[in-house]
mmCIF file of C-alpha atoms and ligand atoms in Angstrom:
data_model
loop_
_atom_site.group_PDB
_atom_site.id
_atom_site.type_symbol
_atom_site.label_atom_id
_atom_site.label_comp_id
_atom_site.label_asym_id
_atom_site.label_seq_id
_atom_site.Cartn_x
_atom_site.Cartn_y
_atom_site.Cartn_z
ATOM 1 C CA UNK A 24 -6.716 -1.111 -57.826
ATOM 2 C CA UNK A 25 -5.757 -4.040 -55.389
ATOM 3 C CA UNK A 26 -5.018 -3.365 -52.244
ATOM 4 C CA UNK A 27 -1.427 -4.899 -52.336
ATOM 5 C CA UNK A 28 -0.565 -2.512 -55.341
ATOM 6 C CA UNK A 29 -1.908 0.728 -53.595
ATOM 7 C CA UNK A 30 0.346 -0.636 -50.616
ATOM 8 C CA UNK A 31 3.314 -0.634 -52.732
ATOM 9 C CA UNK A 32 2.417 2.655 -54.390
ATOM 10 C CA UNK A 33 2.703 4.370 -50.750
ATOM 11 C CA UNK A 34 6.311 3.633 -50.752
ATOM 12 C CA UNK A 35 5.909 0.878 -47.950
ATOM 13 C CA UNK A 36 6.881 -2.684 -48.526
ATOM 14 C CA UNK A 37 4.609 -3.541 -45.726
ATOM 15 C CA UNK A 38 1.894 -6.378 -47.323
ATOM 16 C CA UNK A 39 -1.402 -5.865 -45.843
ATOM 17 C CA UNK A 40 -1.866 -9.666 -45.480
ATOM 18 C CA UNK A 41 1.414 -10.154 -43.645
ATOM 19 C CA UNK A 42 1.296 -10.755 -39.919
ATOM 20 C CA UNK A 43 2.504 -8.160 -37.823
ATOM 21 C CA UNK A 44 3.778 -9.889 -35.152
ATOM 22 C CA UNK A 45 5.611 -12.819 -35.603
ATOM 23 C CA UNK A 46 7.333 -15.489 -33.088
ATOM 24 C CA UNK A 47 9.087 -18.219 -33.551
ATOM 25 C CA UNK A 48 10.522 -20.825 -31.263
ATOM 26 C CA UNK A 49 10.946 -19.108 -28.376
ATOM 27 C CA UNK A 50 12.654 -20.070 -24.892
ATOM 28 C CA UNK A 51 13.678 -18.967 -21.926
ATOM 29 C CA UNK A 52 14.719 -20.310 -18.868
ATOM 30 C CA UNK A 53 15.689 -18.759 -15.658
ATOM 31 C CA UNK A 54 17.679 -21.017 -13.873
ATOM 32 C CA UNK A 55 15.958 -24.132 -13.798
ATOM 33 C CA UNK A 56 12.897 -22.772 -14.632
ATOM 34 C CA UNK A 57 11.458 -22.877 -18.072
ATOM 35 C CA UNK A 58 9.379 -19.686 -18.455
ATOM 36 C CA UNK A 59 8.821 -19.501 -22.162
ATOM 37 C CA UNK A 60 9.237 -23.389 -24.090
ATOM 38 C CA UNK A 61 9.567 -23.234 -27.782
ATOM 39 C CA UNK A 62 6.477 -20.642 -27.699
ATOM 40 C CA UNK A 63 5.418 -19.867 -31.679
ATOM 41 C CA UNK A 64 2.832 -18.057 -33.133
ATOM 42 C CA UNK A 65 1.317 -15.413 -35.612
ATOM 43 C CA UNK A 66 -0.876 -11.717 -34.406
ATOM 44 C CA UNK A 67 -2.767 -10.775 -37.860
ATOM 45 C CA UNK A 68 -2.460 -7.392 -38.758
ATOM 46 C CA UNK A 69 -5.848 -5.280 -37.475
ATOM 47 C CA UNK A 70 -6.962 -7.986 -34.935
ATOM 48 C CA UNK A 71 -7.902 -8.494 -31.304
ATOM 49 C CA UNK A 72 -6.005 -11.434 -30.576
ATOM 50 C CA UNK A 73 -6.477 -12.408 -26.735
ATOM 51 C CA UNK A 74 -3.913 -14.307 -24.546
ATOM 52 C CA UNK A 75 -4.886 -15.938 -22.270
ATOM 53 C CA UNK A 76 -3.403 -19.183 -19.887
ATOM 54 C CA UNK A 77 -3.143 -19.639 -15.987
ATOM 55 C CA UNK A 78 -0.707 -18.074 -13.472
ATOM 56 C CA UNK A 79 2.461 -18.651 -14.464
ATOM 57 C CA UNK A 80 2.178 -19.803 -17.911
ATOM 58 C CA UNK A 81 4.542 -17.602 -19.094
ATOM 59 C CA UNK A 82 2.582 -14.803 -20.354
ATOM 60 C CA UNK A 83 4.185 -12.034 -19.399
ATOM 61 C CA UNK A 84 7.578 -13.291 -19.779
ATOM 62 C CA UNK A 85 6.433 -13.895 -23.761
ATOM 63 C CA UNK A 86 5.385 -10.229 -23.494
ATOM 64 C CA UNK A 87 9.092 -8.687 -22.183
ATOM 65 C CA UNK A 88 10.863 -10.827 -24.621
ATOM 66 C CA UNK A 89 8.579 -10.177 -27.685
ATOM 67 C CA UNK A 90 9.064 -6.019 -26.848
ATOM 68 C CA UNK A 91 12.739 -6.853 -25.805
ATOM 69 C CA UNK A 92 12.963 -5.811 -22.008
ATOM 70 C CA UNK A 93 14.208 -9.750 -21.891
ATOM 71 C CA UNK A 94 16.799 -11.404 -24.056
ATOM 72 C CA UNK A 95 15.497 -14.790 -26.145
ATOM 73 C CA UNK A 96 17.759 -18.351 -25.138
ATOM 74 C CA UNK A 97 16.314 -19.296 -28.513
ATOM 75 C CA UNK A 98 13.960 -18.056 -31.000
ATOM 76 C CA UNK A 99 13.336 -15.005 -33.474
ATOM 77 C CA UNK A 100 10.588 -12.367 -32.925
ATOM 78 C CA UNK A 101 9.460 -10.348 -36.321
ATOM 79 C CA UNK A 102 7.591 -6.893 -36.323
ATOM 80 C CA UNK A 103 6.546 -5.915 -39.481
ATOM 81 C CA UNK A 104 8.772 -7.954 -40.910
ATOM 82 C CA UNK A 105 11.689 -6.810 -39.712
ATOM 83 C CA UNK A 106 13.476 -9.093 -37.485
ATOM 84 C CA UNK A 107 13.915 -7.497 -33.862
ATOM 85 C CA UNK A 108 15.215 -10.761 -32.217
ATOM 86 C CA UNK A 109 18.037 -9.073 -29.929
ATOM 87 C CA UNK A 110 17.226 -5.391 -30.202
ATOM 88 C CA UNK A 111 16.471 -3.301 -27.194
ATOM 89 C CA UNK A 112 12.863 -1.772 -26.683
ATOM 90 C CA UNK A 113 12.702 1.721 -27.869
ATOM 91 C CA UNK A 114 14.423 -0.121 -31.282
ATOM 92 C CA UNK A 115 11.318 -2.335 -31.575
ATOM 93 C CA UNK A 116 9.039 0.511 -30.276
ATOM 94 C CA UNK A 117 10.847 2.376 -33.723
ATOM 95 C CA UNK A 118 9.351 -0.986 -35.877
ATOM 96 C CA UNK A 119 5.876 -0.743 -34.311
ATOM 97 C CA UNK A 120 5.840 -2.660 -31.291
ATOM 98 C CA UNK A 121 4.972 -1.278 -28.111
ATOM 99 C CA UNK A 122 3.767 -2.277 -24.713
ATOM 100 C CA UNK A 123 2.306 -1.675 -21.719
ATOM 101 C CA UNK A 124 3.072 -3.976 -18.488
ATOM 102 C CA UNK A 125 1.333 -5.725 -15.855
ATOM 103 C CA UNK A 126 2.170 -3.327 -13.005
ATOM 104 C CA UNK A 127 2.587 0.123 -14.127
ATOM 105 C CA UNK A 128 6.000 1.673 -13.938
ATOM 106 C CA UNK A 129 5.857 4.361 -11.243
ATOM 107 C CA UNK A 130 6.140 7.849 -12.722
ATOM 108 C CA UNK A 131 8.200 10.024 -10.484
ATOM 109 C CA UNK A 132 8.277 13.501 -10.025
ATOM 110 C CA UNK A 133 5.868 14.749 -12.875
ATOM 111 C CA UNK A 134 2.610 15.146 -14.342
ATOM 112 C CA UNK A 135 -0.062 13.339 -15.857
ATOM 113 C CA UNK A 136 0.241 15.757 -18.889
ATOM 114 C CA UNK A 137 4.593 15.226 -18.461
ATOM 115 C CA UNK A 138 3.978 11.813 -18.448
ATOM 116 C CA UNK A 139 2.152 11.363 -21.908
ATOM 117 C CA UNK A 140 4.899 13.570 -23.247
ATOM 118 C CA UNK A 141 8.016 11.843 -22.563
ATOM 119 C CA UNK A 142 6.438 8.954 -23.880
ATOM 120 C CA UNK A 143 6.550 4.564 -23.106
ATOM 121 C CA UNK A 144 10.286 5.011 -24.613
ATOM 122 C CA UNK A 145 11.689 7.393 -21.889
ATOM 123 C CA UNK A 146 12.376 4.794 -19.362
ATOM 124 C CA UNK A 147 14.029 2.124 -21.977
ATOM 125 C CA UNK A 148 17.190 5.032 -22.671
ATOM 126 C CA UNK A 149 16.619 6.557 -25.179
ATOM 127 C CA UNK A 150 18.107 9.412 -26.000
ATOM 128 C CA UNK A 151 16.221 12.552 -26.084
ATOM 129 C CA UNK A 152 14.908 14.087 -29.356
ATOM 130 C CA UNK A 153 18.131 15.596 -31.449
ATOM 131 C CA UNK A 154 17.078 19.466 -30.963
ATOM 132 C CA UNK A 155 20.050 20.552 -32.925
ATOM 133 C CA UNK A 156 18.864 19.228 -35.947
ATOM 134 C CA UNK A 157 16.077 21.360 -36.618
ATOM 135 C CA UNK A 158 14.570 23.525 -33.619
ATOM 136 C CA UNK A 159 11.541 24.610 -35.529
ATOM 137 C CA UNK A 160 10.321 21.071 -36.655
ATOM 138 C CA UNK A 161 10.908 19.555 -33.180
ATOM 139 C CA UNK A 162 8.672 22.648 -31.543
ATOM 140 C CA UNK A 163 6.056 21.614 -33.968
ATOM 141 C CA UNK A 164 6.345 17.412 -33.188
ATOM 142 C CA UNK A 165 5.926 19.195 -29.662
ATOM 143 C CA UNK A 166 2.900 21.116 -29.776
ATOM 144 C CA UNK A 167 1.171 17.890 -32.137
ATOM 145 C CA UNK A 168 2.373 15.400 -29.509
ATOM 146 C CA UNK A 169 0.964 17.790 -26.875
ATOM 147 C CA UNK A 170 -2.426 18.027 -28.407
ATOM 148 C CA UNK A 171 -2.791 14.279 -29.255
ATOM 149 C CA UNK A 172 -1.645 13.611 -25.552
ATOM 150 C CA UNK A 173 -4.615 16.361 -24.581
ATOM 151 C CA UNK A 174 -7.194 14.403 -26.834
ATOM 152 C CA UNK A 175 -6.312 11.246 -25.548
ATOM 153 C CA UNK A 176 -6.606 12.155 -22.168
ATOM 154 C CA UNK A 177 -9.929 12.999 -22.901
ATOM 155 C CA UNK A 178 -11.198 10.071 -25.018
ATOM 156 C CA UNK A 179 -9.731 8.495 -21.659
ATOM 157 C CA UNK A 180 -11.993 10.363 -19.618
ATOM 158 C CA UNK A 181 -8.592 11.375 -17.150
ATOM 159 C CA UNK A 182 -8.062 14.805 -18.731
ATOM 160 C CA UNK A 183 -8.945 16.078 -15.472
ATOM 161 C CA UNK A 184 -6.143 14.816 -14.101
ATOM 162 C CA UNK A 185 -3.191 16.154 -16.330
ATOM 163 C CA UNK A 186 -2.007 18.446 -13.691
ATOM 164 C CA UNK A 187 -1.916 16.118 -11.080
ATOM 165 C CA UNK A 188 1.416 14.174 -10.239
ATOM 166 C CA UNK A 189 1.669 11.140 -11.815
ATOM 167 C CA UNK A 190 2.164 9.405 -8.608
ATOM 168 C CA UNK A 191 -0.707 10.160 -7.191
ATOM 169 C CA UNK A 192 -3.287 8.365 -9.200
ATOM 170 C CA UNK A 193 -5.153 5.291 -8.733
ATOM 171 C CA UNK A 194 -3.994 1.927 -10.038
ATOM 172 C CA UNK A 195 -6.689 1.409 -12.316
ATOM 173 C CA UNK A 196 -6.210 5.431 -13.590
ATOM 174 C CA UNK A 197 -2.092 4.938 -14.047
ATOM 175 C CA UNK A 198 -3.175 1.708 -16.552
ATOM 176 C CA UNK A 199 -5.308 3.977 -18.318
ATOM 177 C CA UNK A 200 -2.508 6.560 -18.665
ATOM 178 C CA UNK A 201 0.093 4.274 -19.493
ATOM 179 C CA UNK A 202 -2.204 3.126 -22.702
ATOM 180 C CA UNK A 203 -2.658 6.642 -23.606
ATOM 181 C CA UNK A 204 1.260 7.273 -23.533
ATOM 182 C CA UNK A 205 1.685 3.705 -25.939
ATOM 183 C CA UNK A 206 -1.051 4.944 -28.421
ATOM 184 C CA UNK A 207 0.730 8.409 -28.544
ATOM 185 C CA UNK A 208 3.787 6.426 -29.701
ATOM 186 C CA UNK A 209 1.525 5.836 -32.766
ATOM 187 C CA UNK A 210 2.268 1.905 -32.622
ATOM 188 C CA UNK A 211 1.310 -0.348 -35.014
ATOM 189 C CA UNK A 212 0.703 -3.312 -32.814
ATOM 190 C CA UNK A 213 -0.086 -2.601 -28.786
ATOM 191 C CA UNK A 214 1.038 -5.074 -26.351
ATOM 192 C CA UNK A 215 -1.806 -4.620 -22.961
ATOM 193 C CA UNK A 216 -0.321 -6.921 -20.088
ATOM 194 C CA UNK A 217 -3.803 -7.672 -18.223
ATOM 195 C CA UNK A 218 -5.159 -3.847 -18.567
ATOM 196 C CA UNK A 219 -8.191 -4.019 -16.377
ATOM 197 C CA UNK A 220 -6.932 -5.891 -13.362
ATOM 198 C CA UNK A 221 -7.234 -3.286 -10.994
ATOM 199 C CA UNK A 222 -9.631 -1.373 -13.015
ATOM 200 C CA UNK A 223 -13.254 -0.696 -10.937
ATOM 201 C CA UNK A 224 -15.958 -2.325 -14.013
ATOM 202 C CA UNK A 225 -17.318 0.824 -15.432
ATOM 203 C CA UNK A 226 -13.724 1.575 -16.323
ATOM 204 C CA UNK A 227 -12.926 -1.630 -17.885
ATOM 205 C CA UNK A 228 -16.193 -1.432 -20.009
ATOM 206 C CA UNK A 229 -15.128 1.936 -21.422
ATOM 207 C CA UNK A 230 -11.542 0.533 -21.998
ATOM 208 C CA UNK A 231 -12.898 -2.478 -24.049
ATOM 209 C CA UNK A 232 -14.929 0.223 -26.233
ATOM 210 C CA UNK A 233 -11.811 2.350 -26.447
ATOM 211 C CA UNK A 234 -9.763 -0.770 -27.983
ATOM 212 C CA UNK A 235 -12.600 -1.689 -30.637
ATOM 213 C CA UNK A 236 -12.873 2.137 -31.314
ATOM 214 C CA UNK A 237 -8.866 2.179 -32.069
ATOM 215 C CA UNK A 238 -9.146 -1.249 -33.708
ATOM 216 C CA UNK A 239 -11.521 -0.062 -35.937
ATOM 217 C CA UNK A 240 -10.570 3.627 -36.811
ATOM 218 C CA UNK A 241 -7.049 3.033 -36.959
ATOM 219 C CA UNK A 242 -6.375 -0.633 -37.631
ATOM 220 C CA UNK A 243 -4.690 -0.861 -34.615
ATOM 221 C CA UNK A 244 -3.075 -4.411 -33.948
ATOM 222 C CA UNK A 245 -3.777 -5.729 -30.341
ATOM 223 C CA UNK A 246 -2.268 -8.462 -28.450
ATOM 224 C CA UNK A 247 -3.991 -8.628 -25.192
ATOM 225 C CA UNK A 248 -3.170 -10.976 -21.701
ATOM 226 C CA UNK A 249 -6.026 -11.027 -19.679
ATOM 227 C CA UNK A 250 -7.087 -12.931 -16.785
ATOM 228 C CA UNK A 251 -10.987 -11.309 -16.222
ATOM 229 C CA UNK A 252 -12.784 -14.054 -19.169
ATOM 230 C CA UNK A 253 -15.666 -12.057 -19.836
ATOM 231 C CA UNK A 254 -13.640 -9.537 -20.938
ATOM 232 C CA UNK A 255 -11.391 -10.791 -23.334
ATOM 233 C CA UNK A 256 -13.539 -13.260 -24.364
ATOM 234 C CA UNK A 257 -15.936 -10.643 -25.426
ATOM 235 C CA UNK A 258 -13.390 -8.237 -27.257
ATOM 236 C CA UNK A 259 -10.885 -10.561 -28.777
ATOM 237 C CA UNK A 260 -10.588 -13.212 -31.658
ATOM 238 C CA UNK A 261 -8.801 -15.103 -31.751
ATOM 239 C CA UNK A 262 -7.503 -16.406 -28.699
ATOM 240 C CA UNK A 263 -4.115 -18.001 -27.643
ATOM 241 C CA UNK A 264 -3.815 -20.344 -24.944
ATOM 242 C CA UNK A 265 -0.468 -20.689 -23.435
ATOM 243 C CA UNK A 266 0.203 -23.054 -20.576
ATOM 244 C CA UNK A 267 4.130 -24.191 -19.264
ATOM 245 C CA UNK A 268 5.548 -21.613 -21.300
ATOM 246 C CA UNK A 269 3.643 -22.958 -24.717
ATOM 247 C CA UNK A 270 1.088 -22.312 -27.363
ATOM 248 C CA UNK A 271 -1.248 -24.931 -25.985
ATOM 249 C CA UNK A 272 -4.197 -23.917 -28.858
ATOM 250 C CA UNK A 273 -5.220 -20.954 -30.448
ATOM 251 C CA UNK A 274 -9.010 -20.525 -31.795
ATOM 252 C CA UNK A 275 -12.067 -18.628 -31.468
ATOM 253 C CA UNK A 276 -13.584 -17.943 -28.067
ATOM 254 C CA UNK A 277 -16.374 -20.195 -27.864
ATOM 255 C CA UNK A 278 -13.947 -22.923 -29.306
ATOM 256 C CA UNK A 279 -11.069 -21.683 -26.791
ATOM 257 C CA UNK A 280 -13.908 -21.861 -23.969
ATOM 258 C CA UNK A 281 -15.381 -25.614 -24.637
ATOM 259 C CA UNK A 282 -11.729 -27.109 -24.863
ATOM 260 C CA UNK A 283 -10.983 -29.917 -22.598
ATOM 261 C CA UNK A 284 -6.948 -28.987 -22.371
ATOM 262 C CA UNK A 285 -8.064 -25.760 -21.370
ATOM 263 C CA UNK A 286 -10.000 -26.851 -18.935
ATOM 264 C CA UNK A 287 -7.728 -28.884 -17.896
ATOM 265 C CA UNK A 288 -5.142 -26.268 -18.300
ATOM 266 C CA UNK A 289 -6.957 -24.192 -15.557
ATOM 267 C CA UNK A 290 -7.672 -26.977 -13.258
ATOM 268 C CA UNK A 291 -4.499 -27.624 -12.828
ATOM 269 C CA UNK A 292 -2.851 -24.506 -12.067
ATOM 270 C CA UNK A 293 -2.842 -23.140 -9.245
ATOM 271 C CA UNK A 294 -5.952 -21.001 -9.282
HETATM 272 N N1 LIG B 302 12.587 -12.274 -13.926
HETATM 273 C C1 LIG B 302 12.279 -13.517 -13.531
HETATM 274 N N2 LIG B 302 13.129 -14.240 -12.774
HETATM 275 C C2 LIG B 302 12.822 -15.497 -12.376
HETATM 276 N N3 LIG B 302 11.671 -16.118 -12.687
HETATM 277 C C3 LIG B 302 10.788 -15.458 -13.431
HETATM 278 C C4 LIG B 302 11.028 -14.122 -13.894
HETATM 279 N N4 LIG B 302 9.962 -13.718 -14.621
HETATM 280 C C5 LIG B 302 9.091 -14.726 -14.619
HETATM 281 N N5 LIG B 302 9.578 -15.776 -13.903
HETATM 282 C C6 LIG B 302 8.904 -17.078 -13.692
HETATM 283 O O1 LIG B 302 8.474 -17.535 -14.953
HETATM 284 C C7 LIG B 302 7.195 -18.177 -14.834
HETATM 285 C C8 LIG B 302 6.215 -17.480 -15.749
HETATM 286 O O2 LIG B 302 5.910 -16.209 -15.184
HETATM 287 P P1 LIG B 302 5.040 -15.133 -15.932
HETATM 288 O O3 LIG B 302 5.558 -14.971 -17.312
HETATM 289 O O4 LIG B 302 4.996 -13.929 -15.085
HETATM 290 O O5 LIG B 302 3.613 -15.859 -15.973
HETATM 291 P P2 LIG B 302 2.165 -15.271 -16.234
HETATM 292 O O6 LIG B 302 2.302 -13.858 -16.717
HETATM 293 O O7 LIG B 302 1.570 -16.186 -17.253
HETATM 294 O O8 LIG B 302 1.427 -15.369 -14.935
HETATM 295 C C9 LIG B 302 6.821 -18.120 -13.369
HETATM 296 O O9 LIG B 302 7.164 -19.340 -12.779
HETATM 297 C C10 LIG B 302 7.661 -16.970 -12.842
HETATM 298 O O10 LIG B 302 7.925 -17.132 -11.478
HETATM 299 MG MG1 LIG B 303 1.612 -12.068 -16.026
#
C-alpha cells in the first residue's frame, strides 16, 4: 500500500510529501525599517532545516511572524496546509506550529515541573482547559501530560530540577526547559530561536543528539536559527540563508559554506 493511500486511510488529509511549513512573500517593516522583505520559502516535512544569516537579518522577526506573536504587512504563512496568516499563537500552536524564542520568557512564581505543565501556550491567552466538559478525561490528559513532562525532563538530563523555581535556573538550563515544554505540546514542526547560545558545550552536544533523536523517532519537523556554525552546520540540511530581511540562498551545508554571497553576507554585517 502507498504511503499517500495509508495517509488518507488514517482519516488525515495531511500528504506526506507536502511541506509543513510554508511562507510566502513576507514583509514587515517597523517604521522605516524593513525587518522581513518579501521573505519566501518551504520547511519539508521530517527535516532539519537550519537558518542561518548575520545580526539583524531578520531572523527572528521571520520566527514571531511565522508562529504569529507579530502581524504580516504582506504575505501568507501555511502550517500543514492550513493557512494561519493572521491567527494568534496558541491557534497556530493548535495546527502544529510551535516555538521557542531567543531569550527565554521568565517563568514566575512556579516550578520546573509547573512550568512543563502549563505548557508554551499559557503565556499567549489561552484559556484554560474546559474542566466542565468532562472532569474524568481532563484528570487523565493530566496525569499523561505529567508523566511525559517527567520523561522529558529526564531525556533532558534537568529532572533534578523539577522542584526548583523556575526562576532560578541557569540560562542555558531555562532553554532546555522551554524545549521540553514545546515538545510536550506534541508539535508537528518546532521553531528553536538560537537554542545553544548560552548553553556551556557539553550541553549543546547533548541538545543536537536530542533533536536527531526526536527527528528520527518521531518525524519531528525542525526549523532551527543558529548563530554557533559548527553546530547547525553539523545537524541541519538544508540550510537557509537570510540576509536584509530575505531568502538570500538555501542549499546544503557545504554548498551554504563555500558561497561567495554568504561570505559576503557575513563580511558585511556587523560581526
Ligand atoms: N519589535 C521591533 N521593533 C523595532 N525593530 C525591530 C523589532 N524587532 C526587530 N527589529 C529590527 O529588525 C531587524 C531584524 O532583527 P531580528 O529579526 O531580531 O534579526 P536577527 O534575529 O536576524 O538578528 C533589526 O534591525 C532589529 O533591530
Ligand atoms: Mg535573532
Amino acid at each position: 500500500m502507498s504511503e499517500r493511500l495509508e495517509m488518507q486511510i488514517d482519516g488525515a488529509d495531511l500528504d506526506k510529501d507536502d511541506p509543513v511549513l510554508e511562507v510566502s512573500g513576507l514583509k514587515k517593516s517597523f517604521g522605516g525599517l524593513v525587518a522581513t522583505d518579501d521573505a519566501s520559502l518551504q520547511v519539508e516535512r521530517a527535516t532539519i532545516t537550519g537558518m542561518i544569516g548575520p545580526n539583524g537579518a531578520g531572523k527572528s522577526t521571520l520566527f514571531n511572524l511565522i508562529s504569529g506573536f507579530y502581524e504580516a504587512d504582506e504575505g501568507s504563512v501555511t502550517v500543514n496546509g492550513t493557512e494561519v496568516t493572521g491567527k494568534e499563537p496558541h491557534e497556530i500552536a493548535r495546527e502544529g506550529l510551535v516555538r521557542t524564542f531567543q531569550t527565554p520568557r521568565k517563568l514566575e512564581g512556579m516550578t520546573v515541573r509547573e512550568a512543563m505543565m502549563v505548557g508554551p501556550q499559557h503565556q499567549t491567552g489561552e484559556s484554560v482547559l474546559p474542566l466542565w466538559l468532562s472532569p474524568s478525561s481532563v484528570a487523565e490528559e493530566e496525569r499523561r501530560n505529567l508523566e511525559r513532562a517527567e520523561e522529558l525532563l529526564e531525556l533532558f538530563e534537568i529532572d533534578h530540577l523539577a522542584t526548583e523555581m523556575a526562576t532560578e535556573v541557569s540560562g542555558g538550563q531555562l532553554k532546555l526547559i522551554e524545549m521540553a515544554r514545546a515538545i510536550l505540546s506534541e508539535p508537528d514542526v518546532l521553531l528553536l530561536d538560537e537554542p545553544v547560545a548560552g548553553v556551556n558545550p557539553t550541553l549543546a552536544k547533548n541538545l543536537a543528539g536530542f533533536i536527531r533523536e526526536l527527528n528520527e523517532e518521531r518525524d519531528l519537523t525542525f526549523l532551527i536559527i543558529e548563530h554557533d556554525m559548527g553546530f547547525i552546520m553539523e545537524l541541519a540540511d538544508p540550510i537557509i540563508v537570510l540576509d536584509q530581511g530575505r531568502v538570500l540562498m538555501e542549499a546544503d551545508p557545504e554548498t551554504v559554506r563555500n558561497d561567495q554571497r554568504v561570505i559576503d553576507a557575513y563580511l558585511g554585517g556587523a560581526e
